[in-house]
Amino acid sequence: MKTTQTQRLFDRIESIRLANVTKKYDDRFAVDDLNLEIKGGELLILIGQSGSGKTTTLRMINRLIELDEGHITINGQDIMGFDPVKLRRNIGYVIQNIGLFPHMDIHDNIGLVPKLEGWSEGEISGRVEHLLDFVALPHETFINRYPRQLSGGQQQRVGLARALAMDPPLLLMDEPFGALDPLLRRQLQDEFVRIKHEIGRTIVFVTHDIDEAFKLGDRIGIMDGGKLVQVGTPEELILAPENELVASIVDADKKFKHMDTLRVKDMLSHLDDKYIFESGMGVDQALDRMAVNNVEIGIVCDGSGLAGQVEMADLLRSRDEGKTLEDIAESSIVFSPHDSVAMALGELKDRGRSVAIVMENERPFGLFFSDEVLLKLI
Ligand code: ADP
Ligand code: MG
């Protein structure tokens, strides 16, 4: 049990808003009238060329740099109202070449802030051991080593463990894997994908590597000359780049150069029984089944075949109205296995849908999820 509890400014992040945020050095804008909302629980990437204002933006959130104009709020509270030290202890910060203290062993490096917060020795050791194991450094082996006895990748993991020491609801990461060689970088990215879900935190992550951005990010914000040019999901950026710069960063043409030759049948998802619903089924029963099977869409079939589709969100709106799926099913977008993937993605996008049914011989044969297909193409 902890004897001391760090004062939490926020238990979880609902949202972070940057409104008209500006930072100037002399008369040059490092960040220029930036507006951005970061949603609680998401991993938002900031990407852009060197000097585009990524680091400055990140450091204004934890007040390592004070903004000149505009406002940053966390859960609706202006960060200027917080004590900066307390604010930073509620925000994990990971940087490239992490800067571990060379004369402290790993235990003391990770345990530094808990110690400053007055935790007992037992509490600190327990936390450090847990965190080392979490970042895949067995604590028996590593806890008493010094930074120079660790490889670059291992030091970077210690950096992450240190940032997590106070279990912060928000993590800021500035090119954390940037200094690593490509193989190691990929390995740490893979591990990070794994622990991202376990951490369950809101993360703002700076990189200049678009592959890293696609691999890790829920949404990606593209910066240029201190401005946020566009922010969106990988899919949105690729399909609707705001300008040439965005198109070149996400490399829209290259990503899709194979698309003309790909057919829907190459990219469809198997039509598992869990997606099939009888048209006479009641809404509540259907919701139950969706919850159990972890699906958000149902293909509604009646005696003669496909009757349409229902989405969980629609079902939720029609609860307790005594309706059956037949009453609320919407007509589906239907493709043939031989349609081109490019056409299929374009049509889904135009109609604001994310899934289509692939029919063969007038029977449902598979599903075509645009998100999934795009991820496979990236
Ligand atoms: P990025 O992280 O995208 O590479 P930065 O946010 O570090 O970019 O920098 C944005 C711009 O602000 C750059 O042009 C940089 O030279 C300038 N800048 C950053 N910090 C300072 C500073 N302390 N003094 C003067 N100019 C700075
Ligand atoms: Mg930077």
mmCIF file of C-alpha atoms and ligand atoms in Angstrom:
data_model
loop_
_atom_site.group_PDB
_atom_site.id
_atom_site.type_symbol
_atom_site.label_atom_id
_atom_site.label_comp_id
_atom_site.label_asym_id
_atom_site.label_seq_id
_atom_site.Cartn_x
_atom_site.Cartn_y
_atom_site.Cartn_z
ATOM 1 C CA MET A 1 0.000 0.000 0.000
ATOM 2 C CA LYS A 2 1.182 3.470 -0.759
ATOM 3 C CA THR A 3 1.566 5.707 2.216
ATOM 4 C CA THR A 4 1.631 8.800 0.079
ATOM 5 C CA GLN A 5 -0.520 9.548 -2.893
ATOM 6 C CA THR A 6 0.611 12.069 -5.420
ATOM 7 C CA GLN A 7 -2.050 14.602 -5.914
ATOM 8 C CA ARG A 8 -3.732 13.820 -9.178
ATOM 9 C CA LEU A 9 -4.760 16.732 -11.299
ATOM 10 C CA PHE A 10 -6.876 14.393 -13.401
ATOM 11 C CA ASP A 11 -7.592 10.673 -13.175
ATOM 12 C CA ARG A 12 -8.220 10.336 -16.844
ATOM 13 C CA ILE A 13 -8.093 12.563 -19.851
ATOM 14 C CA GLU A 14 -11.415 13.455 -21.432
ATOM 15 C CA SER A 15 -9.903 15.858 -23.908
ATOM 16 C CA ILE A 16 -7.023 18.218 -24.480
ATOM 17 C CA ARG A 17 -7.736 21.340 -26.489
ATOM 18 C CA LEU A 18 -5.203 23.622 -28.069
ATOM 19 C CA ALA A 19 -6.875 26.812 -29.204
ATOM 20 C CA ASN A 20 -5.024 29.435 -31.269
ATOM 21 C CA VAL A 21 -1.761 28.348 -29.693
ATOM 22 C CA THR A 22 1.192 30.421 -30.796
ATOM 23 C CA LYS A 23 4.869 30.491 -29.876
ATOM 24 C CA LYS A 24 7.334 32.944 -31.341
ATOM 25 C CA TYR A 25 11.100 33.250 -31.065
ATOM 26 C CA ASP A 26 11.952 36.827 -31.913
ATOM 27 C CA ASP A 27 9.652 37.422 -34.839
ATOM 28 C CA ARG A 28 9.653 33.866 -36.152
ATOM 29 C CA PHE A 29 6.756 31.552 -35.447
ATOM 30 C CA ALA A 30 7.751 28.191 -33.996
ATOM 31 C CA VAL A 31 4.040 27.374 -33.670
ATOM 32 C CA ASP A 32 1.502 29.491 -35.471
ATOM 33 C CA ASP A 33 -2.161 29.659 -34.418
ATOM 34 C CA LEU A 34 -2.513 25.954 -33.857
ATOM 35 C CA ASN A 35 -5.909 24.415 -33.128
ATOM 36 C CA LEU A 36 -6.220 20.782 -32.162
ATOM 37 C CA GLU A 37 -8.386 18.585 -30.010
ATOM 38 C CA ILE A 38 -6.865 15.410 -28.622
ATOM 39 C CA LYS A 39 -9.431 12.901 -27.479
ATOM 40 C CA GLY A 40 -9.078 10.949 -24.258
ATOM 41 C CA GLY A 41 -7.558 7.526 -24.841
ATOM 42 C CA GLU A 42 -6.270 8.161 -28.336
ATOM 43 C CA LEU A 43 -2.731 8.035 -29.610
ATOM 44 C CA LEU A 44 -2.279 11.177 -31.632
ATOM 45 C CA ILE A 45 0.778 11.472 -33.840
ATOM 46 C CA LEU A 46 2.393 14.765 -34.790
ATOM 47 C CA ILE A 47 4.496 14.395 -37.896
ATOM 48 C CA GLY A 48 6.344 16.891 -40.044
ATOM 49 C CA GLN A 49 9.761 17.964 -41.167
ATOM 50 C CA SER A 50 12.454 19.067 -38.796
ATOM 51 C CA GLY A 51 11.687 22.562 -37.532
ATOM 52 C CA SER A 52 7.948 22.326 -38.214
ATOM 53 C CA GLY A 53 7.050 22.917 -34.561
ATOM 54 C CA LYS A 54 6.345 19.412 -33.233
ATOM 55 C CA THR A 55 8.571 19.528 -30.171
ATOM 56 C CA THR A 56 7.452 23.041 -29.310
ATOM 57 C CA THR A 57 3.812 21.955 -29.468
ATOM 58 C CA LEU A 58 4.471 18.960 -27.235
ATOM 59 C CA ARG A 59 6.421 20.975 -24.688
ATOM 60 C CA MET A 60 3.763 23.625 -24.424
ATOM 61 C CA ILE A 61 1.366 20.927 -23.190
ATOM 62 C CA ASN A 62 3.510 20.152 -20.153
ATOM 63 C CA ARG A 63 4.683 23.762 -19.859
ATOM 64 C CA LEU A 64 8.347 23.054 -20.432
ATOM 65 C CA ILE A 65 7.751 25.854 -22.928
ATOM 66 C CA GLU A 66 5.226 28.557 -22.110
ATOM 67 C CA LEU A 67 2.937 29.576 -24.943
ATOM 68 C CA ASP A 68 2.745 33.201 -26.074
ATOM 69 C CA GLU A 69 -0.853 33.260 -27.213
ATOM 70 C CA GLY A 70 -3.872 31.010 -27.128
ATOM 71 C CA HIS A 71 -5.025 28.462 -24.591
ATOM 72 C CA ILE A 72 -4.402 24.842 -23.767
ATOM 73 C CA THR A 73 -7.006 23.100 -21.647
ATOM 74 C CA ILE A 74 -7.033 19.619 -20.194
ATOM 75 C CA ASN A 75 -10.523 18.374 -19.330
ATOM 76 C CA GLY A 76 -11.684 21.929 -19.755
ATOM 77 C CA GLN A 77 -9.190 23.416 -17.292
ATOM 78 C CA ASP A 78 -6.643 25.907 -18.539
ATOM 79 C CA ILE A 79 -3.168 24.508 -17.860
ATOM 80 C CA MET A 80 -1.977 27.966 -16.838
ATOM 81 C CA GLY A 81 -4.053 27.454 -13.696
ATOM 82 C CA PHE A 82 -1.931 24.468 -12.613
ATOM 83 C CA ASP A 83 1.362 24.544 -10.810
ATOM 84 C CA PRO A 84 3.829 23.589 -13.596
ATOM 85 C CA VAL A 85 5.725 21.049 -11.490
ATOM 86 C CA LYS A 86 2.532 19.357 -10.408
ATOM 87 C CA LEU A 87 1.311 19.411 -14.005
ATOM 88 C CA ARG A 88 4.488 17.685 -15.207
ATOM 89 C CA ARG A 89 4.215 14.986 -12.560
ATOM 90 C CA ASN A 90 0.833 14.136 -14.013
ATOM 91 C CA ILE A 91 2.237 13.879 -17.523
ATOM 92 C CA GLY A 92 4.799 11.303 -18.603
ATOM 93 C CA TYR A 93 7.462 12.599 -20.961
ATOM 94 C CA VAL A 94 9.717 10.442 -23.103
ATOM 95 C CA ILE A 95 12.389 11.906 -25.344
ATOM 96 C CA GLN A 96 15.012 10.645 -27.739
ATOM 97 C CA ASN A 97 18.324 9.830 -26.051
ATOM 98 C CA ILE A 98 16.378 9.723 -22.917
ATOM 99 C CA GLY A 99 18.960 11.266 -20.649
ATOM 100 C CA LEU A 100 19.104 8.784 -17.808
ATOM 101 C CA PHE A 101 21.208 9.935 -14.881
ATOM 102 C CA PRO A 102 24.574 8.191 -15.400
ATOM 103 C CA HIS A 103 25.494 7.925 -11.718
ATOM 104 C CA MET A 104 22.194 6.434 -10.638
ATOM 105 C CA ASP A 105 21.326 2.799 -11.184
ATOM 106 C CA ILE A 106 18.141 1.832 -13.024
ATOM 107 C CA HIS A 107 16.183 1.503 -9.790
ATOM 108 C CA ASP A 108 17.017 5.055 -8.780
ATOM 109 C CA ASN A 109 16.475 6.444 -12.266
ATOM 110 C CA ILE A 110 12.957 5.048 -12.504
ATOM 111 C CA GLY A 111 12.179 5.674 -8.844
ATOM 112 C CA LEU A 112 13.306 9.275 -8.765
ATOM 113 C CA VAL A 113 9.963 11.019 -8.981
ATOM 114 C CA PRO A 114 8.175 8.560 -6.652
ATOM 115 C CA LYS A 115 10.984 9.287 -4.203
ATOM 116 C CA LEU A 116 10.511 13.017 -4.592
ATOM 117 C CA GLU A 117 6.843 12.398 -3.952
ATOM 118 C CA GLY A 118 7.668 10.751 -0.664
ATOM 119 C CA TRP A 119 6.912 7.114 -1.424
ATOM 120 C CA SER A 120 8.428 4.532 0.914
ATOM 121 C CA GLU A 121 11.380 2.393 -0.215
ATOM 122 C CA GLY A 122 9.152 -0.671 -0.422
ATOM 123 C CA GLU A 123 6.611 1.106 -2.577
ATOM 124 C CA ILE A 124 9.278 2.419 -4.890
ATOM 125 C CA SER A 125 10.957 -0.962 -5.374
ATOM 126 C CA GLY A 126 7.636 -2.646 -6.035
ATOM 127 C CA ARG A 127 6.747 -0.067 -8.659
ATOM 128 C CA VAL A 128 10.175 -0.165 -10.334
ATOM 129 C CA GLU A 129 10.133 -3.964 -10.530
ATOM 130 C CA HIS A 130 6.673 -3.937 -12.032
ATOM 131 C CA LEU A 131 7.612 -1.307 -14.629
ATOM 132 C CA LEU A 132 10.824 -3.031 -15.667
ATOM 133 C CA ASP A 133 8.959 -6.254 -16.295
ATOM 134 C CA PHE A 134 6.314 -4.293 -18.152
ATOM 135 C CA VAL A 135 8.846 -2.901 -20.627
ATOM 136 C CA ALA A 136 10.313 -6.385 -21.073
ATOM 137 C CA LEU A 137 13.460 -5.849 -18.997
ATOM 138 C CA PRO A 138 13.432 -8.600 -16.328
ATOM 139 C CA HIS A 139 13.924 -6.693 -13.101
ATOM 140 C CA GLU A 140 16.250 -9.273 -11.504
ATOM 141 C CA THR A 141 18.722 -8.620 -14.288
ATOM 142 C CA PHE A 142 18.400 -4.900 -14.774
ATOM 143 C CA ILE A 143 17.374 -3.164 -11.594
ATOM 144 C CA ASN A 144 20.895 -2.577 -10.253
ATOM 145 C CA ARG A 145 22.642 -1.849 -13.516
ATOM 146 C CA TYR A 146 23.856 1.563 -14.551
ATOM 147 C CA PRO A 147 22.756 3.242 -17.785
ATOM 148 C CA ARG A 148 26.138 2.697 -19.472
ATOM 149 C CA GLN A 149 25.654 -1.047 -19.002
ATOM 150 C CA LEU A 150 22.530 -0.950 -21.171
ATOM 151 C CA SER A 151 22.129 -0.852 -24.946
ATOM 152 C CA GLY A 152 20.409 2.102 -26.592
ATOM 153 C CA GLY A 153 17.169 0.181 -26.941
ATOM 154 C CA GLN A 154 17.260 -0.928 -23.321
ATOM 155 C CA GLN A 155 17.883 2.631 -22.179
ATOM 156 C CA GLN A 156 14.923 3.766 -24.228
ATOM 157 C CA ARG A 157 12.734 1.202 -22.457
ATOM 158 C CA VAL A 158 13.961 2.464 -19.113
ATOM 159 C CA GLY A 159 12.986 5.924 -20.316
ATOM 160 C CA LEU A 160 9.476 4.702 -20.978
ATOM 161 C CA ALA A 161 9.346 2.970 -17.583
ATOM 162 C CA ARG A 162 10.469 6.180 -15.930
ATOM 163 C CA ALA A 163 7.771 8.157 -17.714
ATOM 164 C CA LEU A 164 5.182 5.667 -16.464
ATOM 165 C CA ALA A 165 6.423 5.734 -12.861
ATOM 166 C CA MET A 166 3.628 7.942 -11.567
ATOM 167 C CA ASP A 167 1.046 6.195 -13.727
ATOM 168 C CA PRO A 168 0.261 9.411 -15.581
ATOM 169 C CA PRO A 169 -3.003 9.634 -17.515
ATOM 170 C CA LEU A 170 -1.168 11.456 -20.325
ATOM 171 C CA LEU A 171 2.083 10.571 -22.061
ATOM 172 C CA LEU A 172 4.065 12.875 -24.335
ATOM 173 C CA MET A 173 6.627 11.095 -26.480
ATOM 174 C CA ASP A 174 9.083 13.003 -28.659
ATOM 175 C CA GLU A 175 10.688 10.775 -31.291
ATOM 176 C CA PRO A 176 11.306 8.138 -28.626
ATOM 177 C CA PHE A 177 12.612 5.575 -31.096
ATOM 178 C CA GLY A 178 14.308 8.038 -33.436
ATOM 179 C CA ALA A 179 17.881 7.279 -32.436
ATOM 180 C CA LEU A 180 17.599 3.504 -32.746
ATOM 181 C CA ASP A 181 18.689 1.445 -35.679
ATOM 182 C CA PRO A 182 15.827 0.304 -37.922
ATOM 183 C CA LEU A 183 15.596 -3.261 -36.646
ATOM 184 C CA LEU A 184 15.523 -2.269 -33.017
ATOM 185 C CA ARG A 185 13.127 0.531 -33.786
ATOM 186 C CA ARG A 186 10.702 -1.891 -35.345
ATOM 187 C CA GLN A 187 10.993 -4.216 -32.365
ATOM 188 C CA LEU A 188 10.245 -1.422 -29.912
ATOM 189 C CA GLN A 189 7.354 -0.245 -32.056
ATOM 190 C CA ASP A 190 5.880 -3.750 -31.983
ATOM 191 C CA GLU A 191 6.210 -3.860 -28.237
ATOM 192 C CA PHE A 192 4.751 -0.426 -27.961
ATOM 193 C CA VAL A 193 1.703 -1.503 -29.960
ATOM 194 C CA ARG A 194 1.260 -4.265 -27.405
ATOM 195 C CA ILE A 195 1.624 -2.121 -24.319
ATOM 196 C CA LYS A 196 -0.308 0.806 -25.770
ATOM 197 C CA HIS A 197 -3.516 -1.095 -25.115
ATOM 198 C CA GLU A 198 -2.353 -2.179 -21.680
ATOM 199 C CA ILE A 199 -1.355 1.349 -20.753
ATOM 200 C CA GLY A 200 -4.718 2.626 -21.917
ATOM 201 C CA ARG A 201 -3.481 6.199 -21.749
ATOM 202 C CA THR A 202 -3.828 9.267 -23.879
ATOM 203 C CA ILE A 203 -0.614 9.653 -25.831
ATOM 204 C CA VAL A 204 0.756 12.445 -28.010
ATOM 205 C CA PHE A 205 3.610 11.045 -30.040
ATOM 206 C CA VAL A 206 6.017 12.963 -32.278
ATOM 207 C CA THR A 207 7.768 11.264 -35.146
ATOM 208 C CA HIS A 208 9.103 12.046 -38.591
ATOM 209 C CA ASP A 209 8.609 8.475 -39.770
ATOM 210 C CA ILE A 210 5.314 7.962 -41.597
ATOM 211 C CA ASP A 211 5.483 4.181 -41.263
ATOM 212 C CA GLU A 212 5.796 4.589 -37.513
ATOM 213 C CA ALA A 213 2.878 7.016 -37.600
ATOM 214 C CA PHE A 214 0.655 4.565 -39.463
ATOM 215 C CA LYS A 215 1.685 1.714 -37.255
ATOM 216 C CA LEU A 216 1.078 3.423 -33.923
ATOM 217 C CA GLY A 217 -1.320 6.294 -34.451
ATOM 218 C CA ASP A 218 -5.075 6.476 -34.104
ATOM 219 C CA ARG A 219 -4.975 9.886 -35.753
ATOM 220 C CA ILE A 220 -2.152 11.773 -37.352
ATOM 221 C CA GLY A 221 -1.605 15.532 -37.365
ATOM 222 C CA ILE A 222 0.631 16.900 -40.091
ATOM 223 C CA MET A 223 2.683 19.976 -39.237
ATOM 224 C CA ASP A 224 4.413 22.388 -41.573
ATOM 225 C CA GLY A 225 6.037 25.691 -40.739
ATOM 226 C CA GLY A 226 4.459 25.872 -37.284
ATOM 227 C CA LYS A 227 0.991 25.145 -38.615
ATOM 228 C CA LEU A 228 -1.169 22.093 -38.311
ATOM 229 C CA VAL A 229 -2.040 21.376 -41.913
ATOM 230 C CA GLN A 230 -4.401 18.451 -41.437
ATOM 231 C CA VAL A 231 -5.367 15.981 -38.779
ATOM 232 C CA GLY A 232 -7.169 12.725 -39.393
ATOM 233 C CA THR A 233 -7.069 8.968 -39.423
ATOM 234 C CA PRO A 234 -4.594 7.318 -41.795
ATOM 235 C CA GLU A 235 -7.544 6.540 -44.012
ATOM 236 C CA GLU A 236 -8.687 10.157 -44.145
ATOM 237 C CA LEU A 237 -5.226 11.457 -44.908
ATOM 238 C CA ILE A 238 -4.640 8.970 -47.669
ATOM 239 C CA LEU A 239 -8.030 9.290 -49.299
ATOM 240 C CA ALA A 240 -8.456 13.020 -48.889
ATOM 241 C CA PRO A 241 -5.136 14.784 -48.429
ATOM 242 C CA GLU A 242 -5.648 18.496 -47.848
ATOM 243 C CA ASN A 243 -2.746 19.497 -50.080
ATOM 244 C CA GLU A 244 0.310 18.278 -51.937
ATOM 245 C CA LEU A 245 2.435 18.206 -48.825
ATOM 246 C CA VAL A 246 0.061 15.844 -47.018
ATOM 247 C CA ALA A 247 -0.216 13.693 -50.127
ATOM 248 C CA SER A 248 3.544 13.430 -50.360
ATOM 249 C CA ILE A 249 3.993 12.679 -46.654
ATOM 250 C CA VAL A 250 1.409 9.915 -46.649
ATOM 251 C CA ASP A 251 2.676 8.931 -50.068
ATOM 252 C CA ALA A 252 -0.854 8.450 -51.282
ATOM 253 C CA ASP A 253 0.074 7.457 -54.810
ATOM 254 C CA LYS A 254 2.601 4.862 -53.847
ATOM 255 C CA LYS A 255 0.365 3.272 -51.245
ATOM 256 C CA PHE A 256 -2.297 2.720 -53.802
ATOM 257 C CA LYS A 257 -0.307 1.904 -56.823
ATOM 258 C CA HIS A 258 -1.431 -1.723 -56.577
ATOM 259 C CA MET A 259 -5.019 -0.900 -55.995
ATOM 260 C CA ASP A 260 -6.103 -1.023 -59.591
ATOM 261 C CA THR A 261 -4.987 -4.578 -59.911
ATOM 262 C CA LEU A 262 -6.464 -5.708 -56.603
ATOM 263 C CA ARG A 263 -9.931 -7.215 -56.565
ATOM 264 C CA VAL A 264 -12.432 -7.245 -53.762
ATOM 265 C CA LYS A 265 -11.977 -10.991 -53.414
ATOM 266 C CA ASP A 266 -8.310 -10.414 -52.471
ATOM 267 C CA MET A 267 -9.281 -8.219 -49.567
ATOM 268 C CA LEU A 268 -12.526 -9.534 -48.175
ATOM 269 C CA SER A 269 -13.151 -10.843 -44.701
ATOM 270 C CA HIS A 270 -14.645 -14.251 -44.241
ATOM 271 C CA LEU A 271 -18.378 -14.044 -43.572
ATOM 272 C CA ASP A 272 -18.405 -15.663 -40.168
ATOM 273 C CA ASP A 273 -21.762 -16.841 -38.797
ATOM 274 C CA LYS A 274 -21.450 -14.281 -36.063
ATOM 275 C CA TYR A 275 -22.336 -11.584 -38.607
ATOM 276 C CA ILE A 276 -25.520 -13.294 -39.813
ATOM 277 C CA PHE A 277 -28.815 -12.330 -38.190
ATOM 278 C CA GLU A 278 -32.332 -13.601 -38.927
ATOM 279 C CA SER A 279 -34.656 -10.807 -39.978
ATOM 280 C CA GLY A 280 -37.250 -11.757 -37.346
ATOM 281 C CA MET A 281 -34.833 -11.350 -34.442
ATOM 282 C CA GLY A 282 -35.641 -8.684 -31.843
ATOM 283 C CA VAL A 283 -33.397 -5.683 -31.329
ATOM 284 C CA ASP A 284 -32.412 -6.522 -27.744
ATOM 285 C CA GLN A 285 -31.573 -10.073 -28.622
ATOM 286 C CA ALA A 286 -29.462 -8.878 -31.546
ATOM 287 C CA LEU A 287 -27.589 -6.443 -29.308
ATOM 288 C CA ASP A 288 -26.870 -9.254 -26.887
ATOM 289 C CA ARG A 289 -25.479 -11.388 -29.646
ATOM 290 C CA MET A 290 -23.340 -8.568 -30.984
ATOM 291 C CA ALA A 291 -21.913 -7.935 -27.537
ATOM 292 C CA VAL A 292 -21.077 -11.595 -27.023
ATOM 293 C CA ASN A 293 -19.466 -11.941 -30.441
ATOM 294 C CA ASN A 294 -17.803 -8.544 -30.389
ATOM 295 C CA VAL A 295 -19.229 -7.411 -33.715
ATOM 296 C CA GLU A 296 -20.740 -4.058 -34.555
ATOM 297 C CA ILE A 297 -22.523 -4.964 -37.721
ATOM 298 C CA GLY A 298 -25.032 -7.614 -38.648
ATOM 299 C CA ILE A 299 -26.028 -8.938 -42.040
ATOM 300 C CA VAL A 300 -29.773 -9.469 -41.973
ATOM 301 C CA CYS A 301 -31.044 -12.455 -43.908
ATOM 302 C CA ASP A 302 -34.508 -13.766 -44.520
ATOM 303 C CA GLY A 303 -35.777 -16.819 -46.330
ATOM 304 C CA SER A 304 -34.955 -15.347 -49.710
ATOM 305 C CA GLY A 305 -31.440 -14.168 -48.870
ATOM 306 C CA LEU A 306 -29.973 -10.788 -48.009
ATOM 307 C CA ALA A 307 -32.431 -8.343 -46.423
ATOM 308 C CA GLY A 308 -29.961 -5.590 -45.477
ATOM 309 C CA GLN A 309 -27.682 -4.742 -42.632
ATOM 310 C CA VAL A 310 -27.886 -3.301 -39.138
ATOM 311 C CA GLU A 311 -25.265 -1.488 -37.120
ATOM 312 C CA MET A 312 -24.959 -1.667 -33.383
ATOM 313 C CA ALA A 313 -25.377 2.111 -33.098
ATOM 314 C CA ASP A 314 -28.752 1.923 -34.870
ATOM 315 C CA LEU A 315 -29.878 -0.948 -32.693
ATOM 316 C CA LEU A 316 -28.990 1.009 -29.575
ATOM 317 C CA ARG A 317 -31.238 3.816 -30.750
ATOM 318 C CA SER A 318 -34.173 1.440 -31.280
ATOM 319 C CA ARG A 319 -34.095 -0.424 -27.997
ATOM 320 C CA ASP A 320 -37.336 -1.111 -26.165
ATOM 321 C CA GLU A 321 -39.411 -0.249 -29.198
ATOM 322 C CA GLY A 322 -40.373 -3.854 -29.837
ATOM 323 C CA LYS A 323 -38.951 -3.809 -33.336
ATOM 324 C CA THR A 324 -37.328 -6.619 -35.233
ATOM 325 C CA LEU A 325 -34.250 -6.369 -37.387
ATOM 326 C CA GLU A 326 -36.421 -6.429 -40.476
ATOM 327 C CA ASP A 327 -37.952 -3.098 -39.392
ATOM 328 C CA ILE A 328 -34.680 -1.254 -39.110
ATOM 329 C CA ALA A 329 -32.347 -2.963 -41.564
ATOM 330 C CA GLU A 330 -30.786 -0.589 -44.062
ATOM 331 C CA SER A 331 -30.015 -1.609 -47.576
ATOM 332 C CA SER A 332 -26.428 -2.695 -47.963
ATOM 333 C CA ILE A 333 -23.768 -1.676 -50.382
ATOM 334 C CA VAL A 334 -23.002 -4.769 -52.368
ATOM 335 C CA PHE A 335 -19.903 -5.650 -54.352
ATOM 336 C CA SER A 336 -18.967 -8.591 -56.474
ATOM 337 C CA PRO A 337 -15.713 -10.436 -55.732
ATOM 338 C CA HIS A 338 -14.396 -9.223 -59.073
ATOM 339 C CA ASP A 339 -14.929 -5.505 -58.457
ATOM 340 C CA SER A 340 -11.770 -3.452 -58.087
ATOM 341 C CA VAL A 341 -10.654 -2.462 -54.604
ATOM 342 C CA ALA A 342 -10.127 1.121 -55.760
ATOM 343 C CA MET A 343 -13.738 1.390 -56.913
ATOM 344 C CA ALA A 344 -15.008 -0.280 -53.744
ATOM 345 C CA LEU A 345 -13.105 2.032 -51.390
ATOM 346 C CA GLY A 346 -14.197 5.059 -53.382
ATOM 347 C CA GLU A 347 -17.849 4.066 -53.269
ATOM 348 C CA LEU A 348 -17.822 3.378 -49.534
ATOM 349 C CA LYS A 349 -16.201 6.710 -48.899
ATOM 350 C CA ASP A 350 -18.671 8.586 -51.100
ATOM 351 C CA ARG A 351 -21.599 7.016 -49.301
ATOM 352 C CA GLY A 352 -20.152 7.481 -45.835
ATOM 353 C CA ARG A 353 -20.109 3.780 -45.047
ATOM 354 C CA SER A 354 -17.363 1.561 -43.710
ATOM 355 C CA VAL A 355 -18.536 -1.879 -44.719
ATOM 356 C CA ALA A 356 -20.031 -3.590 -47.748
ATOM 357 C CA ILE A 357 -21.291 -7.065 -48.416
ATOM 358 C CA VAL A 358 -19.668 -9.162 -51.072
ATOM 359 C CA MET A 359 -22.202 -11.314 -52.883
ATOM 360 C CA GLU A 360 -21.640 -14.286 -55.106
ATOM 361 C CA ASN A 361 -24.449 -16.206 -56.793
ATOM 362 C CA GLU A 362 -26.878 -13.986 -54.927
ATOM 363 C CA ARG A 363 -25.691 -15.180 -51.545
ATOM 364 C CA PRO A 364 -23.625 -13.191 -49.040
ATOM 365 C CA PHE A 365 -20.097 -14.425 -49.429
ATOM 366 C CA GLY A 366 -17.881 -12.050 -47.477
ATOM 367 C CA LEU A 367 -17.524 -8.619 -45.930
ATOM 368 C CA PHE A 368 -15.427 -5.724 -47.109
ATOM 369 C CA PHE A 369 -14.357 -3.398 -44.284
ATOM 370 C CA SER A 370 -12.722 -0.221 -45.575
ATOM 371 C CA ASP A 371 -10.626 0.332 -42.419
ATOM 372 C CA GLU A 372 -9.271 -3.171 -42.507
ATOM 373 C CA VAL A 373 -8.519 -3.022 -46.206
ATOM 374 C CA LEU A 374 -6.694 0.284 -45.854
ATOM 375 C CA LEU A 375 -4.578 -1.052 -43.036
ATOM 376 C CA LYS A 376 -3.584 -4.003 -45.174
ATOM 377 C CA LEU A 377 -2.611 -1.669 -47.983
ATOM 378 C CA ILE A 378 -0.503 0.629 -45.844
HETATM 379 P P1 ADP B 1 10.504 20.145 -34.617
HETATM 380 O O1 ADP B 1 10.369 19.460 -33.298
HETATM 381 O O2 ADP B 1 9.321 19.965 -35.505
HETATM 382 O O3 ADP B 1 11.765 19.780 -35.327
HETATM 383 P P2 ADP B 1 10.732 22.573 -33.054
HETATM 384 O O4 ADP B 1 9.414 22.677 -32.387
HETATM 385 O O5 ADP B 1 11.851 22.078 -32.233
HETATM 386 O O6 ADP B 1 10.576 21.720 -34.392
HETATM 387 O O7 ADP B 1 11.131 24.008 -33.637
HETATM 388 C C1 ADP B 1 10.265 24.819 -34.394
HETATM 389 C C2 ADP B 1 10.982 26.073 -34.842
HETATM 390 O O8 ADP B 1 11.268 26.885 -33.717
HETATM 391 C C3 ADP B 1 12.311 25.807 -35.515
HETATM 392 O O9 ADP B 1 12.435 26.706 -36.576
HETATM 393 C C4 ADP B 1 13.311 26.069 -34.455
HETATM 394 O O10 ADP B 1 14.522 26.499 -34.993
HETATM 395 C C5 ADP B 1 12.647 27.164 -33.645
HETATM 396 N N1 ADP B 1 13.049 27.121 -32.253
HETATM 397 C C6 ADP B 1 12.802 26.122 -31.361
HETATM 398 N N2 ADP B 1 13.300 26.393 -30.157
HETATM 399 C C7 ADP B 1 13.904 27.611 -30.247
HETATM 400 C C8 ADP B 1 14.605 28.469 -29.340
HETATM 401 N N3 ADP B 1 14.771 28.110 -28.054
HETATM 402 N N4 ADP B 1 15.047 29.633 -29.811
HETATM 403 C C9 ADP B 1 14.856 30.017 -31.092
HETATM 404 N N5 ADP B 1 14.211 29.260 -31.998
HETATM 405 C C10 ADP B 1 13.733 28.074 -31.599
HETATM 406 MG MG MG B 2 11.664 18.013 -32.423
#
